[in-house]
PDB file of C-alpha atoms in Angstrom:
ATOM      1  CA  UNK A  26      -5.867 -33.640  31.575  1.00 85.00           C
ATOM      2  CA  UNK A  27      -4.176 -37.008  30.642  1.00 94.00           C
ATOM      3  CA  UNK A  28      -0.884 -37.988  32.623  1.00 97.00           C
ATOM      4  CA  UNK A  29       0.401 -39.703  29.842  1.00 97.00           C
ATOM      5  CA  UNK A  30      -0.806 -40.220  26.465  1.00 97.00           C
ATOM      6  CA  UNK A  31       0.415 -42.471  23.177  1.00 97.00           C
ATOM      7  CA  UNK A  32      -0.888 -41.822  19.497  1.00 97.00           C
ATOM      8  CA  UNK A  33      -0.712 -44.308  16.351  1.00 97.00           C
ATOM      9  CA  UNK A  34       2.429 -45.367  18.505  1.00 97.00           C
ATOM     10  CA  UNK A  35       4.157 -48.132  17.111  1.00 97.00           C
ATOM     11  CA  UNK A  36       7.760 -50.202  18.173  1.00 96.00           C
ATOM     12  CA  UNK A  37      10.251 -52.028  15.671  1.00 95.00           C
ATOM     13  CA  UNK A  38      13.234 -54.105  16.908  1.00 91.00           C
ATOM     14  CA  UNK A  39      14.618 -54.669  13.471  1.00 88.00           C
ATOM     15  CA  UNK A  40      12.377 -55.483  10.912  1.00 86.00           C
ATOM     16  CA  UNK A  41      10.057 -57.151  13.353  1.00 92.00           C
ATOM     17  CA  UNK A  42       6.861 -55.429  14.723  1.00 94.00           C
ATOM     18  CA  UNK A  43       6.303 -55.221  18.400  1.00 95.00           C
ATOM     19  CA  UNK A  44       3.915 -52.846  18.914  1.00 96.00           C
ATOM     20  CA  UNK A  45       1.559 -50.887  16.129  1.00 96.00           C
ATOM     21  CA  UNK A  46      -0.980 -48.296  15.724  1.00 96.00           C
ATOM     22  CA  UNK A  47      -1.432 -47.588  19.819  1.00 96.00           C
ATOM     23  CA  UNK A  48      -3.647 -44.890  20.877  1.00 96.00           C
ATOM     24  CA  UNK A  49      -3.462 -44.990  24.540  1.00 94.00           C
ATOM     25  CA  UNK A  50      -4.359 -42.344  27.160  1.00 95.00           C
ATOM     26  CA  UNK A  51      -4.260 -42.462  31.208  1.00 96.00           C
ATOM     27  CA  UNK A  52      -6.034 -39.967  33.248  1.00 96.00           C
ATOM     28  CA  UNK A  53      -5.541 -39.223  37.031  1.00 96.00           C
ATOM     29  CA  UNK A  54      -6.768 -41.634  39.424  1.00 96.00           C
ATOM     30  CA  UNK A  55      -7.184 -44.604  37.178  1.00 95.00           C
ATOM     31  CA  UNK A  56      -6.558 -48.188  37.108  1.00 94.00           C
ATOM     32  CA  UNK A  57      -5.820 -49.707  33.996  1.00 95.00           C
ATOM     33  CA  UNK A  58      -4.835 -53.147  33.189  1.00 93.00           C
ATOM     34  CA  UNK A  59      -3.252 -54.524  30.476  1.00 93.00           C
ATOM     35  CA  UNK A  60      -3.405 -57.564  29.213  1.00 89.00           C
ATOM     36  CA  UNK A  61      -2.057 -60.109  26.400  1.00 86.00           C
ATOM     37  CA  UNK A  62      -0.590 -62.999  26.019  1.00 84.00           C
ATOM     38  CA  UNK A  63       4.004 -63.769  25.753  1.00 85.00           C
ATOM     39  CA  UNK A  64       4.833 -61.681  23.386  1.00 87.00           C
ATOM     40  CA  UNK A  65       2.095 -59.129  22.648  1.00 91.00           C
ATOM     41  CA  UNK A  66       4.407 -56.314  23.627  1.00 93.00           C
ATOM     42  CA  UNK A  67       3.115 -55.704  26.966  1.00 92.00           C
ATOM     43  CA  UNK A  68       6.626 -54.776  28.691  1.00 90.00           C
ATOM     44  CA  UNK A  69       7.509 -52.663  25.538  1.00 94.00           C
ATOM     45  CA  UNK A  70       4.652 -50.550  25.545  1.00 95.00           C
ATOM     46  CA  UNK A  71       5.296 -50.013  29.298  1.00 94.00           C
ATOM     47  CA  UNK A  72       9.111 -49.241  28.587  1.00 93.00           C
ATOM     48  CA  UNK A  73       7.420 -46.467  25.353  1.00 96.00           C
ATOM     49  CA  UNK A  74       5.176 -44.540  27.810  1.00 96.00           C
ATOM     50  CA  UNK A  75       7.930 -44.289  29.868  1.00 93.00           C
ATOM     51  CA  UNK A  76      10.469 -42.580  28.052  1.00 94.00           C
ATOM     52  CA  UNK A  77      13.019 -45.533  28.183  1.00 93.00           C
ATOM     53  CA  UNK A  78      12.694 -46.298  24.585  1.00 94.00           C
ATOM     54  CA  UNK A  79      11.964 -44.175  21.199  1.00 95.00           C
ATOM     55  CA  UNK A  80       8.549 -45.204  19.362  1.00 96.00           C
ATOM     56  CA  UNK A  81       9.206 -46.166  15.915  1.00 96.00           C
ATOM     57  CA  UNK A  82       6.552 -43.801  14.852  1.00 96.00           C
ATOM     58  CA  UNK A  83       3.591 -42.424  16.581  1.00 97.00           C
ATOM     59  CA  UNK A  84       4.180 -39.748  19.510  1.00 96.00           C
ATOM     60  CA  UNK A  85       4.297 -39.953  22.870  1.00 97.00           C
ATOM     61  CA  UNK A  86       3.339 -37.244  25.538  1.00 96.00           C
ATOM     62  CA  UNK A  87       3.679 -37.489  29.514  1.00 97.00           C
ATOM     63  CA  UNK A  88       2.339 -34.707  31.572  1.00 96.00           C
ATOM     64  CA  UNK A  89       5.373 -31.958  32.261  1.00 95.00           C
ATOM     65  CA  UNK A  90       6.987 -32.972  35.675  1.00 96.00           C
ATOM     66  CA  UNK A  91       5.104 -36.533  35.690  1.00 97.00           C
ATOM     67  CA  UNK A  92       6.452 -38.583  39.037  1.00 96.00           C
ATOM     68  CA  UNK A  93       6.244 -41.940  38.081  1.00 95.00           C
ATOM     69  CA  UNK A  94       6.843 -45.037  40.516  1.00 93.00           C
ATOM     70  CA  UNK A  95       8.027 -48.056  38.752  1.00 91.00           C
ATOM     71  CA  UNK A  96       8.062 -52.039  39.786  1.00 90.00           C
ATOM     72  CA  UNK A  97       9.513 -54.001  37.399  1.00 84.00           C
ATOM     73  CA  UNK A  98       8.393 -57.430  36.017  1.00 73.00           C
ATOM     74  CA  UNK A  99      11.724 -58.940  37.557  1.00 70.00           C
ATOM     75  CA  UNK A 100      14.983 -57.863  39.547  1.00 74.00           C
ATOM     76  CA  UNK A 101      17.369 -60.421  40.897  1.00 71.00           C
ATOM     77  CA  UNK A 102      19.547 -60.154  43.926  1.00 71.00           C
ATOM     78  CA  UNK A 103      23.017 -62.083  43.699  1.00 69.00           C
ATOM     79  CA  UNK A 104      23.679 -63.108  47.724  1.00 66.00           C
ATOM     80  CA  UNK A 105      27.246 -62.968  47.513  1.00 72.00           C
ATOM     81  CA  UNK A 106      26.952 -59.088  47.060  1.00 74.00           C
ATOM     82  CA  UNK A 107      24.919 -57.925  50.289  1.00 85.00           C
ATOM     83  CA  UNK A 108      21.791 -55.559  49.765  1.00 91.00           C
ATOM     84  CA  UNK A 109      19.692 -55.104  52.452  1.00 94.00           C
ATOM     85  CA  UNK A 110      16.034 -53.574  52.607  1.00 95.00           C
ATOM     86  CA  UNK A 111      16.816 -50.159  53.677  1.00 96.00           C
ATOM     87  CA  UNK A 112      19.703 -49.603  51.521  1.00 94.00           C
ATOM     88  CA  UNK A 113      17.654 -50.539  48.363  1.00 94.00           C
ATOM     89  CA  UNK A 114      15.145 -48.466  49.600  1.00 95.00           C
ATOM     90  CA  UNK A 115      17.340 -45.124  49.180  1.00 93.00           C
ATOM     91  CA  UNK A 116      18.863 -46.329  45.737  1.00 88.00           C
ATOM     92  CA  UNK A 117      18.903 -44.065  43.776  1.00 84.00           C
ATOM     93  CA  UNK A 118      18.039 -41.148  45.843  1.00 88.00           C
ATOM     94  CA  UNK A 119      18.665 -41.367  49.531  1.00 92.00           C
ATOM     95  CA  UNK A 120      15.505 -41.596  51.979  1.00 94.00           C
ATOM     96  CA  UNK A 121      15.266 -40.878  55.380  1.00 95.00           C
ATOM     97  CA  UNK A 122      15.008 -44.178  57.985  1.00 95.00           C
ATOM     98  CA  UNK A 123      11.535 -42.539  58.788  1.00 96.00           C
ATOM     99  CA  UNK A 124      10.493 -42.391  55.195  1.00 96.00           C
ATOM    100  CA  UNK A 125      11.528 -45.856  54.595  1.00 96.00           C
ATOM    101  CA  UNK A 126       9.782 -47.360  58.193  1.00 96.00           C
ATOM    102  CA  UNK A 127       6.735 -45.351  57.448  1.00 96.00           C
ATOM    103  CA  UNK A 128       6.666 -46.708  53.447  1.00 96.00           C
ATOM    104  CA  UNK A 129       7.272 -50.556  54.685  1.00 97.00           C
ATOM    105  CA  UNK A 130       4.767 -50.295  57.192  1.00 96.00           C
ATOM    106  CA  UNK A 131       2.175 -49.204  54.399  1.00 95.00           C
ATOM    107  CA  UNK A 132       2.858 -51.738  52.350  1.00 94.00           C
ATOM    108  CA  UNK A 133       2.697 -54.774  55.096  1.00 94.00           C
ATOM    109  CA  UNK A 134       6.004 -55.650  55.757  1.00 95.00           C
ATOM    110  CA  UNK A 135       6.828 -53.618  58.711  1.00 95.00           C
ATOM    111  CA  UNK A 136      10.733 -54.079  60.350  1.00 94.00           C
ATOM    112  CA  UNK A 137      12.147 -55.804  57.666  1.00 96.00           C
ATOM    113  CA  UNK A 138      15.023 -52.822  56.965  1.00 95.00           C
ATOM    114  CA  UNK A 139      17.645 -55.016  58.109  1.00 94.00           C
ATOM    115  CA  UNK A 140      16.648 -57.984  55.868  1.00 95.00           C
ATOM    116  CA  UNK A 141      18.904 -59.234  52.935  1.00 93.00           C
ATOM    117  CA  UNK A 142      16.589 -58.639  49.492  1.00 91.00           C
ATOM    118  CA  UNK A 143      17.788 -61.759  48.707  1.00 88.00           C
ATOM    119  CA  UNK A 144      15.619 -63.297  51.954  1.00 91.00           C
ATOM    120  CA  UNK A 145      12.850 -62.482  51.492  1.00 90.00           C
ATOM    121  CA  UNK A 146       9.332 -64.380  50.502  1.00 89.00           C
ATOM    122  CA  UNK A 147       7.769 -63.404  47.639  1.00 85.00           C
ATOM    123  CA  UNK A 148       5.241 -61.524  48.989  1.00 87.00           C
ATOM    124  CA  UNK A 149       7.681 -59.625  51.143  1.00 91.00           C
ATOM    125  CA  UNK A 150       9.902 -58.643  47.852  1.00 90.00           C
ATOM    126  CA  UNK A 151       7.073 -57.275  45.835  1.00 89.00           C
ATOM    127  CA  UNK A 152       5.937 -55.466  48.688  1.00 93.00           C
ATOM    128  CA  UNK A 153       9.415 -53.536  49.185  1.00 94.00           C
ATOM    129  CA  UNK A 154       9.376 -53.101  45.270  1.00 93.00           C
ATOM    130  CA  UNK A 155       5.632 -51.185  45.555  1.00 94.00           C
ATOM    131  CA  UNK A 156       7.209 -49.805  49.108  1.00 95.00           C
ATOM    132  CA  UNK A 157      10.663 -47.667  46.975  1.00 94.00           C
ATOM    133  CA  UNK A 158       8.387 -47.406  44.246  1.00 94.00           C
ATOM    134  CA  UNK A 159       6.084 -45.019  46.727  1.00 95.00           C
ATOM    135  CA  UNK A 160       8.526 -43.162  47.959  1.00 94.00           C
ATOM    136  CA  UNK A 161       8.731 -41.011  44.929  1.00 91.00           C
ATOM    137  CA  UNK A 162       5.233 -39.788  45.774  1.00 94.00           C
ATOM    138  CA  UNK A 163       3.910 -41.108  42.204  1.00 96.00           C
ATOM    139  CA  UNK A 164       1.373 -39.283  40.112  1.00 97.00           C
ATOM    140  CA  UNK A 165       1.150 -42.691  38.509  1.00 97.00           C
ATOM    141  CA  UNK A 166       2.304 -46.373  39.804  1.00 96.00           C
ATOM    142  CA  UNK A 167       3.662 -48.401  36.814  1.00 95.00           C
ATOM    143  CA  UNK A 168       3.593 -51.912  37.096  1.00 93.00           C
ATOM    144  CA  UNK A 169       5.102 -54.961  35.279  1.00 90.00           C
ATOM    145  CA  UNK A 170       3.716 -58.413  36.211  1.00 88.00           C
ATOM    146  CA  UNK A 171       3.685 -57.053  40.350  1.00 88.00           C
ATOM    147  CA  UNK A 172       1.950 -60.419  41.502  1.00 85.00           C
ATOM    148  CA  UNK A 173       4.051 -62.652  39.429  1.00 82.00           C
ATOM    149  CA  UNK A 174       4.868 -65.561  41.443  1.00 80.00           C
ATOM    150  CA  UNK A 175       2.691 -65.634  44.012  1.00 82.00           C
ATOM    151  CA  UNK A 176      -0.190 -67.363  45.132  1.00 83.00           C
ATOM    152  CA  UNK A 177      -3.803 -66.683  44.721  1.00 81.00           C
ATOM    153  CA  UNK A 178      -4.478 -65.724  48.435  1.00 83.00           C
ATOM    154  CA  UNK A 179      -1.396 -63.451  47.920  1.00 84.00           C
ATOM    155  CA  UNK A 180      -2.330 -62.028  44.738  1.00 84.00           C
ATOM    156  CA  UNK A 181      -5.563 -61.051  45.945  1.00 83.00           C
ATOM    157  CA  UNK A 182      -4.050 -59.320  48.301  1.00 87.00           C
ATOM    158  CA  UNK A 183      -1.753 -57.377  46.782  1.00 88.00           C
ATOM    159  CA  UNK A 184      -4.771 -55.994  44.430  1.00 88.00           C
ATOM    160  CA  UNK A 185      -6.163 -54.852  47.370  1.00 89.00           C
ATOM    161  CA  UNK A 186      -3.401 -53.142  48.243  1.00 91.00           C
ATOM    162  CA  UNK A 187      -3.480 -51.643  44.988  1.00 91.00           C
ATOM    163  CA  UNK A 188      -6.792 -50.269  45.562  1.00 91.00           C
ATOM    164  CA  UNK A 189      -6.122 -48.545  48.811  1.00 92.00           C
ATOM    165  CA  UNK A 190      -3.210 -46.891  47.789  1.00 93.00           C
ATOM    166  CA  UNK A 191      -5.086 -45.621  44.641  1.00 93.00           C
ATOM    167  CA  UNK A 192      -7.949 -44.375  47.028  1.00 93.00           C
ATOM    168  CA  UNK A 193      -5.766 -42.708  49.959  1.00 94.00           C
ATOM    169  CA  UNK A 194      -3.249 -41.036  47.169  1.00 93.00           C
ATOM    170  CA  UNK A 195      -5.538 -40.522  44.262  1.00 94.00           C
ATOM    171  CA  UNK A 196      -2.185 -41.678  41.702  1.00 96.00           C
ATOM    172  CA  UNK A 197      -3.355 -43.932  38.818  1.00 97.00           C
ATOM    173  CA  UNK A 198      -2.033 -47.204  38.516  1.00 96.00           C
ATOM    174  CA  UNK A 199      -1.317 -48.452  35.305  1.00 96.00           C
ATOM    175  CA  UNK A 200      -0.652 -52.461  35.427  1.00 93.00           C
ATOM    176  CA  UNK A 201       0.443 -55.098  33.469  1.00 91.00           C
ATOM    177  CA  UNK A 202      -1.219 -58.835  34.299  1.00 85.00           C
ATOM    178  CA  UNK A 203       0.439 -62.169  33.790  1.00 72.00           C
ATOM    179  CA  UNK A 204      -2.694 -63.791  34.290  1.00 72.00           C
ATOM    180  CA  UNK A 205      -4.966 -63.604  31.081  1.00 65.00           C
ATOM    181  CA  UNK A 206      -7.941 -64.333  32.640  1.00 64.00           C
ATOM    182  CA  UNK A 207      -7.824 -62.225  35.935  1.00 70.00           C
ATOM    183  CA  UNK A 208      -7.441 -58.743  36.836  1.00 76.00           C
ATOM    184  CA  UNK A 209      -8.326 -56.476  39.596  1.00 75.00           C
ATOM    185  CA  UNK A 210     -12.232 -55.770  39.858  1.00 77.00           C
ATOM    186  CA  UNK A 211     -11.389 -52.410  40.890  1.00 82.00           C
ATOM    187  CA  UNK A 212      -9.721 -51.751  36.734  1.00 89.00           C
ATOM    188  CA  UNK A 213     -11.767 -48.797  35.180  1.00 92.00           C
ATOM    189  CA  UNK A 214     -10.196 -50.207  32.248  1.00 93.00           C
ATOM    190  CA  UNK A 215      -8.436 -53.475  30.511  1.00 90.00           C
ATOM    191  CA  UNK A 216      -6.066 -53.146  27.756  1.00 92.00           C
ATOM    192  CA  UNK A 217      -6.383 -56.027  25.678  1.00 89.00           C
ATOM    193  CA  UNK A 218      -2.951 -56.385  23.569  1.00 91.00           C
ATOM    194  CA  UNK A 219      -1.931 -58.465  21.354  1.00 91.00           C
ATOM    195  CA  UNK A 220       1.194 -55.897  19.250  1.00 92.00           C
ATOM    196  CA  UNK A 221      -2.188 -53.869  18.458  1.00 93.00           C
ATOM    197  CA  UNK A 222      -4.856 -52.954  21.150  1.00 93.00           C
ATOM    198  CA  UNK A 223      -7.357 -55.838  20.418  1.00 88.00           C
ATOM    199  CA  UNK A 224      -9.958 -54.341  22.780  1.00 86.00           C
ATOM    200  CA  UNK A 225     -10.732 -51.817  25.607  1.00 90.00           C
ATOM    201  CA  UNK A 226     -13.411 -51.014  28.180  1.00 87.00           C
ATOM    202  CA  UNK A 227     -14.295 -52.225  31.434  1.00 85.00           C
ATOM    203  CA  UNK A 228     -13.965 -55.467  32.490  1.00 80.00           C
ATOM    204  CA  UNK A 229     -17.290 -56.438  31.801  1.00 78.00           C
ATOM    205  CA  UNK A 230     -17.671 -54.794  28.127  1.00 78.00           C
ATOM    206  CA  UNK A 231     -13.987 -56.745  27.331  1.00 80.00           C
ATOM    207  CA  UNK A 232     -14.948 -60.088  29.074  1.00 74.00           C
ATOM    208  CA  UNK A 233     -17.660 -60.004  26.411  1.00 76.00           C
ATOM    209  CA  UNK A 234     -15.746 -58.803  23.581  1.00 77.00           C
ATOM    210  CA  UNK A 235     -15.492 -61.328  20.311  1.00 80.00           C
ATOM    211  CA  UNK A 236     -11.337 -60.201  20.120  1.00 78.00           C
ATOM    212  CA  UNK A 237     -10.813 -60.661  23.677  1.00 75.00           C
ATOM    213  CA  UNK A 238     -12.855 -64.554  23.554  1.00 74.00           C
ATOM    214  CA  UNK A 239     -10.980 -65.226  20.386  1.00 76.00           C
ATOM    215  CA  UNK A 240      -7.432 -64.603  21.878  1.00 73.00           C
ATOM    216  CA  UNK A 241      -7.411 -65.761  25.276  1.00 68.00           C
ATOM    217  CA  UNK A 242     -11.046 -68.242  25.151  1.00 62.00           C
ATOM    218  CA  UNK A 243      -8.952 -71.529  25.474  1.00 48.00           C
ATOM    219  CA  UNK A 244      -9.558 -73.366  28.446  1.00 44.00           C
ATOM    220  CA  UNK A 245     -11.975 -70.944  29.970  1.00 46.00           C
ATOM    221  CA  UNK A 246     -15.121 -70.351  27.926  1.00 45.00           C
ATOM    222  CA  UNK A 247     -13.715 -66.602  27.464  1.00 44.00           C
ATOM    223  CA  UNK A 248     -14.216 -66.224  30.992  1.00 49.00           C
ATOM    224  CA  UNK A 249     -12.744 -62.922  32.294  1.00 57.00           C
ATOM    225  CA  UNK A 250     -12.835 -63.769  36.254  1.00 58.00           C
ATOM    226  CA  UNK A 251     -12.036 -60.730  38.831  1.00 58.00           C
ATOM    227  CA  UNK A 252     -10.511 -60.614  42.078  1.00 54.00           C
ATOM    228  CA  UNK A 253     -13.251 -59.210  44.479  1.00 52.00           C
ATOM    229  CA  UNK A 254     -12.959 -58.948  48.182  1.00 42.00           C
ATOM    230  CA  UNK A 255     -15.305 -60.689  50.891  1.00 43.00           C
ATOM    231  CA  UNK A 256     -14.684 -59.058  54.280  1.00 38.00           C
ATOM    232  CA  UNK A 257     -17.188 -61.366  55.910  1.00 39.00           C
ATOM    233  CA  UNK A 258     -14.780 -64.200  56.732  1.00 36.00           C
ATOM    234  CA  UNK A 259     -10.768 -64.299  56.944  1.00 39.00           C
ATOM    235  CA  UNK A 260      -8.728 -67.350  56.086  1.00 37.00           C
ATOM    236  CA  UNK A 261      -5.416 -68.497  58.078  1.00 39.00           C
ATOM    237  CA  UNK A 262      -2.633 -66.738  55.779  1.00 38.00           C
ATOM    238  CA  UNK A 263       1.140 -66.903  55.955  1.00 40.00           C
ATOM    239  CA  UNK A 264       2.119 -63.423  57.268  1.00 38.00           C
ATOM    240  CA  UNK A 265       4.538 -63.098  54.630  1.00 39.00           C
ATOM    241  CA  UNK A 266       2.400 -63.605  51.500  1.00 40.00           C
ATOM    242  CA  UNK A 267      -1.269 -62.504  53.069  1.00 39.00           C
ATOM    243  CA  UNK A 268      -2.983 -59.498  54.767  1.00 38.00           C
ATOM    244  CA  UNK A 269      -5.430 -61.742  56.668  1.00 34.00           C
ATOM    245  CA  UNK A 270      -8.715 -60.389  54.564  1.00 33.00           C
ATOM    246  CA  UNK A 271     -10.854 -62.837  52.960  1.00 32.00           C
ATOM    247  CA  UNK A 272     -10.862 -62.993  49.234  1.00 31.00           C
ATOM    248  CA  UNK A 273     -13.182 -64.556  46.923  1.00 33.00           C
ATOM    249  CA  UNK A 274     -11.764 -64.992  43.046  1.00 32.00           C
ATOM    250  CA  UNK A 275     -14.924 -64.071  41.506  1.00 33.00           C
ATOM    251  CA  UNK A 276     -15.361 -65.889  37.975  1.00 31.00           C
ATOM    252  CA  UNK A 277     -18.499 -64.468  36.711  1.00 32.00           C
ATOM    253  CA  UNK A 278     -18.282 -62.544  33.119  1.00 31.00           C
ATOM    254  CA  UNK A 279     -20.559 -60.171  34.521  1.00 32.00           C
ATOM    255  CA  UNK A 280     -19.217 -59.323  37.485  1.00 31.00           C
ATOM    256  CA  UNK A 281     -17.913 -55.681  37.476  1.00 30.00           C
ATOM    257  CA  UNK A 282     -18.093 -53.728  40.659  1.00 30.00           C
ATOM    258  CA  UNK A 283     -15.852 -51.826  43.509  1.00 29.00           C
ATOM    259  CA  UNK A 284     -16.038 -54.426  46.276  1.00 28.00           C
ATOM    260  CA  UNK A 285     -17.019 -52.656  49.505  1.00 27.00           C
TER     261      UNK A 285
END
């Protein structure tokens, strides 16, 4: 049974394409990444799974009941209008103080309730977005850019993060990547956009794929590089931005495994 599933879906703002011809499905449990490069409709075909806008043509079906958790690519805090961490975390349905000390604390960012969003590191922020977008208890964990902004270390930790919460809740994660060239080793599948789906499979079958070397082979040789964990060393990390395991940013083609 598919949680959510688009076919010959296509998006028109006008007279101008955004998205055409999608046939998309997401099952329970899985990762999927998509990527594409500005303006290959990535946030738009996000936004048409969800509900929040009307395909031009095509259908779209979501399982009955679906409980989705949502970060979005970018939310900005004016300081002059107070919001702290635990009130955000109850907008906009009201959660407990043990619900919202027990979410933080998954996440990384333990205490912070009393925090001003607008205070926080970067690391910290995306973590409280993933920590109120787990308090709905989400079948599926949609994602916009989630690692936008911060550093590699940081990045590669928040995929990890990713990964646990997949394997101790069994939701699927369906993510959007900024970075062209690196996703998540953990993906059972990348999305290759580009206002059609250029390519799918795993990481390895789309690292090697003509479409996906033609489109994003600048620079890198077509090199699709994954972020795999090495748990045999740590490095000194900035408790705001870093969980303190070692990461390696893997860069081989090839390389397409669950890091243990």
């Amino acid at each position: 049974m598919s949680l959510i599933t688009a076919e010959k879906m296509g998006v028109r703002y006008g007279g101008r394409v955004a998205l055409e011809g999608v046939d998309f499905t997401i099952h329970p449990g899985e990762i999927v990444t998509v990527v594409g490069p500005n303006g290959s409709g990535k946030s738009t075909l996000l936004r048409a799974l969800l509900g929040v806008i009307r395909p031009s043509e095509g259908r779209v079906s979501r399982q009955k009941g679906l409980r989705v958790g949502y970060m979005p690519q970018r939310l900005a805090f004016d300081g002059r209008m107070p919001m702290t961490v635990r009130r955000f975390l109850s907008m906009p349905e009201r959660r407990s103080d043990a619900e919202a000390r027990a979410a933080l604390a998954r996440v990384g960012v333990p205490g912070v309730e009393r925090q001003q969003m607008d205070t926080l590191s970067g690391g910290q922020f995306q973590r409280v977005l993933l920590a109120r977008a787990l308090l709905a208890r989400p079948q599926i964990l949609v994602m916009d850019e989630p690692t936008q902004g911060l550093d590699q270390p940081g990045e590669a930790a928040f995929y990890k993060l990713i990964e646990e919460l997949r394997a101790e809740t069994g939701c699927a994660i369906l993510l959007v990547s900024h970075d062209l060239h690196v996703v998540m080793s953990a993906s059972d599948r990348v999305l290759c956009l580009n206002r059609h789906v250029c390519c799918e499979g795993t990481p390895m079958v789309v690292s090697n794929a003509p479409e996906y070397r033609a489109l994003f082979g600048l620079g890198t040789g077509g090199a699709l590089a994954l972020y795999r964990h090495d748990h045999d060393h740590d490095h000194d990390h900035d408790e705001h931005d870093h969980d303190g395991h070692g990461h390696n940013h893997g860069a081989g083609e090839g390389e397409h495994a669950h890091a243990g």
